[in-house]
């Protein structure tokens, strides 16, 4: 199998499930993860190390990490809200962990109960912990710049602020920053602009992924703009589940099925079998009956001869 051109990183089991009321049984999540890996998805964010009292839907993250680690070729990602979460991720031996650093301080307070200064301190503490570990035990540590394209509480955040945070966390020793459109406010011109801006301060190799939501229907247009700027990792969610409980009005991620259809139709290799992926969606829809799934490809079917 040739190396994929684009890494499609499935975030549904985390971003998706934190936003639905139902708590999906652990066995159903395992099945979802297993089937998506079998469809060729090579990175899955399986959960978040947040205290179960805040997010009971994700209370089984530890078990899911250990399950997913046993799947050959799968990179297991988790979200961590703070140092304790990062410690749990290291102990669980996740391959990748990302901490959401909201560039909007109001959202940062509301989401993680931390000021920006406290976030920098938290990140220093995490980097110190990682530096004591042998290299093979260190998960890839990414800082996701949340609300980078606009915040539903504060509005648009100044470029200078975003660049300053990106520069500081990379200087602190994080492996990478990502740009997250938490509230689905981005447009393609802004996507291009922010990628260029952040890369100009941290370097191209320190920003390779974006996390987009489809709240206003611009998700795939934004993904295309990011690709054209040389981004190689795109987060998406099966059936477009997702949102952010602390950001009013935030809704689903870009839809994995539609994203894979777009990329593969353009001749880009994702390593994912779309037929299998569509059948995973079918299984998921039966499991979370009552929740709406989004996406056009599944509704319309694949074009004749595809
Ligand atoms: Zn998200």
Coordinates of C-alpha atoms and ligand atoms in Angstrom, one line a residue:
X1 CA 0.0 0.0 0.0
X2 CA 1.5 3.4 -0.9
X3 CA 1.7 6.0 1.8
X4 CA -1.5 8.1 1.9
X5 CA -1.1 11.7 0.5
X6 CA -3.5 13.0 3.1
X7 CA -4.0 11.8 6.7
X8 CA -7.7 11.8 7.5
X9 CA -7.9 11.8 11.3
X10 CA -11.2 10.5 12.6
X11 CA -12.4 12.5 15.7
X12 CA -16.0 11.2 15.9
X13 CA -15.5 9.0 19.0
X14 CA -14.3 12.2 20.9
X15 CA -15.7 15.3 19.2
X16 CA -18.8 13.6 18.1
X17 CA -19.8 11.7 21.2
X18 CA -19.1 14.6 23.6
X19 CA -22.0 16.4 22.0
X20 CA -24.7 13.8 22.0
X21 CA -26.8 13.1 25.0
X22 CA -26.7 9.3 24.7
X23 CA -23.7 7.5 26.3
X24 CA -22.6 5.0 23.7
X25 CA -21.7 1.6 25.3
X26 CA -17.9 0.9 25.3
X27 CA -18.4 -2.2 23.1
X28 CA -20.2 -0.1 20.5
X29 CA -17.3 2.4 20.5
X30 CA -14.8 -0.4 20.1
X31 CA -16.7 -1.8 17.2
X32 CA -16.8 1.6 15.5
X33 CA -13.0 2.1 16.0
X34 CA -12.3 -1.4 14.8
X35 CA -14.5 -1.1 11.7
X36 CA -13.1 2.3 10.8
X37 CA -9.5 1.0 11.1
X38 CA -10.5 -1.9 8.8
X39 CA -11.8 0.7 6.3
X40 CA -8.3 2.1 6.2
X41 CA -8.5 5.0 8.7
X42 CA -5.0 5.2 10.3
X43 CA -5.6 7.8 13.0
X44 CA -8.6 7.9 15.4
X45 CA -9.1 10.2 18.3
X46 CA -10.7 7.7 20.6
X47 CA -11.6 9.9 23.6
X48 CA -10.6 12.6 26.1
X49 CA -8.9 12.3 29.5
X50 CA -11.4 14.7 31.2
X51 CA -12.9 13.9 34.5
X52 CA -15.9 11.6 34.0
X53 CA -18.2 14.0 36.0
X54 CA -17.8 16.6 33.3
X55 CA -18.1 14.2 30.4
X56 CA -19.6 10.9 31.3
X57 CA -19.9 10.0 27.6
X58 CA -16.1 9.7 27.4
X59 CA -15.4 8.0 30.8
X60 CA -14.1 4.9 29.1
X61 CA -11.2 6.6 27.3
X62 CA -8.6 4.5 29.1
X63 CA -10.1 1.3 28.0
X64 CA -10.5 2.5 24.4
X65 CA -6.9 3.6 24.2
X66 CA -5.8 0.2 25.3
X67 CA -8.2 -1.5 22.8
X68 CA -7.2 0.7 19.9
X69 CA -3.4 0.3 20.6
X70 CA -3.8 -3.4 19.8
X71 CA -5.0 -2.5 16.2
X72 CA -2.1 -2.8 13.9
X73 CA -1.1 0.4 12.1
X74 CA -3.5 2.6 13.9
X75 CA -2.3 5.8 15.5
X76 CA -4.3 6.4 18.7
X77 CA -5.0 10.0 19.5
X78 CA -6.7 11.5 22.6
X79 CA -7.6 15.0 23.8
X80 CA -6.2 16.2 27.1
X81 CA -7.5 19.2 28.9
X82 CA -4.6 19.7 31.3
X83 CA -1.5 18.2 32.9
X84 CA -3.4 15.4 34.7
X85 CA -5.0 14.4 31.4
X86 CA -1.6 14.4 29.7
X87 CA -0.2 12.2 32.5
X88 CA -3.1 9.8 31.9
X89 CA -2.5 9.8 28.2
X90 CA 1.2 9.0 28.7
X91 CA 0.4 6.2 31.1
X92 CA -2.2 4.8 28.7
X93 CA 0.5 5.0 25.9
X94 CA -1.5 7.0 23.5
X95 CA 0.4 7.8 20.3
X96 CA -0.7 11.4 20.1
X97 CA -2.3 13.9 22.4
X98 CA -3.6 17.3 21.8
X99 CA -4.6 20.0 24.3
X100 CA -7.1 22.6 23.1
X101 CA -5.7 26.1 23.7
X102 CA -8.5 28.5 22.9
X103 CA -7.1 31.7 21.5
X104 CA -10.3 33.4 22.9
X105 CA -9.6 33.8 26.6
X106 CA -13.3 33.8 27.4
X107 CA -13.8 30.4 25.7
X108 CA -10.6 29.1 27.3
X109 CA -12.0 30.0 30.8
X110 CA -15.4 28.5 30.0
X111 CA -14.1 25.4 28.4
X112 CA -11.1 24.5 30.6
X113 CA -11.4 27.0 33.5
X114 CA -8.0 28.4 32.7
X115 CA -6.6 31.8 31.8
X116 CA -4.1 32.0 29.0
X117 CA -1.3 32.4 31.5
X118 CA -2.5 29.2 33.3
X119 CA -2.5 27.4 30.0
X120 CA 1.1 28.3 29.3
X121 CA 2.0 27.1 32.7
X122 CA 0.1 23.8 32.2
X123 CA 1.9 23.3 28.8
X124 CA 5.3 23.9 30.4
X125 CA 4.5 21.3 33.0
X126 CA 3.4 18.8 30.3
X127 CA 6.6 19.4 28.3
X128 CA 8.7 18.9 31.4
X129 CA 7.0 15.6 32.1
X130 CA 7.5 14.5 28.5
X131 CA 11.2 15.5 28.5
X132 CA 11.9 12.9 31.3
X133 CA 10.5 10.1 29.2
X134 CA 12.5 8.0 26.7
X135 CA 11.7 9.0 23.2
X136 CA 9.6 5.9 22.3
X137 CA 7.3 6.6 25.3
X138 CA 6.6 10.2 24.3
X139 CA 3.3 10.8 22.6
X140 CA 3.3 13.4 19.8
X141 CA 2.1 16.5 21.6
X142 CA 0.0 19.0 19.7
X143 CA -1.6 22.2 20.9
X144 CA -4.9 22.8 19.0
X145 CA -5.5 26.5 18.7
X146 CA -9.2 26.5 19.3
X147 CA -11.6 29.2 18.1
X148 CA -8.8 30.4 15.8
X149 CA -11.3 31.5 13.2
X150 CA -13.7 33.2 15.5
X151 CA -15.3 32.6 18.9
X152 CA -19.1 32.6 19.5
X153 CA -18.4 34.5 22.8
X154 CA -15.6 37.0 21.8
X155 CA -15.9 37.2 18.0
X156 CA -12.8 37.4 15.9
X157 CA -9.5 37.1 17.6
X158 CA -6.6 39.3 16.5
X159 CA -3.9 37.8 14.3
X160 CA -1.2 39.0 16.6
X161 CA -2.8 37.1 19.5
X162 CA -3.0 33.9 17.5
X163 CA 0.6 34.2 16.2
X164 CA 1.9 35.0 19.7
X165 CA 0.3 31.9 21.3
X166 CA 1.5 29.7 18.5
X167 CA 5.0 31.0 18.8
X168 CA 5.1 30.7 22.6
X169 CA 3.8 27.1 22.7
X170 CA 6.3 25.9 20.1
X171 CA 9.1 27.7 21.9
X172 CA 7.9 25.9 25.0
X173 CA 8.6 22.6 23.3
X174 CA 5.3 21.3 21.9
X175 CA 5.7 19.2 18.7
X176 CA 3.1 21.0 16.7
X177 CA 0.2 23.4 16.6
X178 CA -3.1 22.8 14.8
X179 CA -5.7 25.3 13.8
X180 CA -9.2 24.6 15.0
X181 CA -12.4 26.1 13.7
X182 CA -14.3 25.2 16.9
X183 CA -17.4 27.3 16.0
X184 CA -17.5 26.7 12.3
X185 CA -16.9 30.4 11.5
X186 CA -14.0 30.0 9.0
X187 CA -14.0 30.8 5.3
X188 CA -11.5 29.7 2.7
X189 CA -9.6 33.0 2.4
X190 CA -9.2 33.1 6.2
X191 CA -8.0 29.5 6.3
X192 CA -5.3 30.4 3.8
X193 CA -4.4 33.6 5.7
X194 CA -4.1 31.9 9.1
X195 CA -2.1 29.0 7.9
X196 CA 0.4 31.4 6.2
X197 CA 0.5 33.6 9.3
X198 CA 1.1 30.8 11.8
X199 CA 3.6 29.0 9.6
X200 CA 5.5 32.2 9.2
X201 CA 6.2 32.2 13.0
X202 CA 6.5 28.5 13.7
X203 CA 7.7 27.0 10.4
X204 CA 5.8 24.8 7.9
X205 CA 6.6 21.5 9.7
X206 CA 5.0 22.7 12.9
X207 CA 1.6 23.2 11.4
X208 CA 0.4 20.3 9.3
X209 CA -3.2 19.8 10.4
X210 CA -6.5 21.6 10.7
X211 CA -9.7 20.8 12.5
X212 CA -12.8 22.1 10.7
X213 CA -16.5 22.2 11.5
X214 CA -19.2 22.4 8.9
X215 CA -21.6 24.7 10.9
X216 CA -22.2 27.1 8.0
X217 CA -21.6 24.7 5.1
X218 CA -18.1 25.8 4.3
X219 CA -16.3 22.8 5.7
X220 CA -15.1 21.2 2.5
X221 CA -14.3 24.5 0.9
X222 CA -12.1 25.3 3.9
X223 CA -10.5 21.8 3.7
X224 CA -9.7 22.5 0.1
X225 CA -8.1 25.8 0.9
X226 CA -6.0 24.1 3.6
X227 CA -4.9 21.4 1.2
X228 CA -3.8 24.1 -1.3
X229 CA -1.7 25.6 1.4
X230 CA 0.0 22.3 1.9
X231 CA -1.8 21.0 5.0
X232 CA -1.6 17.2 5.1
X233 CA -3.8 16.2 8.1
X234 CA -7.5 16.9 8.2
X235 CA -9.7 16.0 11.1
X236 CA -13.2 14.9 10.4
X237 CA -16.0 12.9 11.9
X238 CA -18.1 10.0 10.6
X239 CA -21.6 11.3 9.9
X240 CA -20.4 14.8 10.8
X241 CA -21.1 14.4 14.5
X242 CA -19.4 17.0 16.7
X243 CA -19.5 20.4 18.3
X244 CA -18.3 22.0 21.5
X245 CA -20.4 22.1 24.7
X246 CA -18.7 25.3 25.8
X247 CA -19.2 27.2 22.6
X248 CA -22.8 28.1 21.9
X249 CA -23.9 27.3 18.4
X250 CA -21.0 25.0 17.5
X251 CA -22.1 22.0 15.5
X252 CA -20.7 19.1 13.6
X253 CA -17.3 18.4 12.2
X254 CA -16.7 18.0 8.5
X255 CA -18.1 14.7 7.4
X256 CA -15.4 11.9 7.0
X257 CA -17.4 10.2 4.1
X258 CA -17.7 13.4 2.1
X259 CA -14.1 14.4 2.8
X260 CA -12.8 11.0 1.6
X261 CA -15.0 11.2 -1.4
X262 CA -13.6 14.6 -2.3
X263 CA -10.0 13.7 -1.8
X264 CA -10.1 10.4 -3.6
X265 CA -12.1 11.9 -6.5
X266 CA -9.4 14.5 -6.8
X267 CA -6.8 11.7 -7.2
X268 CA -5.4 12.0 -3.7
X269 CA -4.7 8.8 -1.8
X270 CA -6.2 8.6 1.7
X271 CA -5.7 4.8 2.1
X272 CA -9.4 4.6 3.0
X273 CA -11.9 2.4 1.2
X274 CA -15.0 4.5 0.8
X275 CA -17.4 1.6 0.4
X276 CA -16.3 0.2 3.7
X277 CA -16.5 3.6 5.3
X278 CA -20.1 4.0 4.2
X279 CA -20.9 0.7 5.7
X280 CA -19.3 1.8 9.0
X281 CA -21.6 4.8 8.9
X282 CA -24.6 2.5 8.5
X283 CA -23.5 0.5 11.6
X284 CA -23.0 3.7 13.5
X285 CA -26.5 5.1 12.5
X286 CA -28.1 1.9 13.8
X287 CA -26.1 2.2 17.1
X288 CA -27.0 5.8 17.8
X289 CA -30.5 5.7 16.5
X290 CA -32.2 9.0 17.2
X291 CA -29.1 11.2 16.5
X292 CA -28.9 12.8 13.1
X293 CA -26.0 12.0 10.9
X294 CA -24.9 14.5 8.2
X295 CA -23.3 14.2 4.9
X296 CA -24.2 14.1 1.2
X297 CA -22.3 11.1 -0.2
X298 CA -24.1 8.6 1.9
X299 CA -27.5 10.1 0.9
X300 CA -26.7 10.3 -2.8
X301 CA -24.6 7.2 -3.2
X302 CA -21.4 7.0 -5.1
X303 CA -21.4 8.2 -8.7
X304 CA -21.9 5.5 -11.4
X305 CA -18.6 3.8 -12.2
X306 CA -16.8 5.1 -9.1
Ligands
LIG1 ZN1 -14.1 20.2 17.2

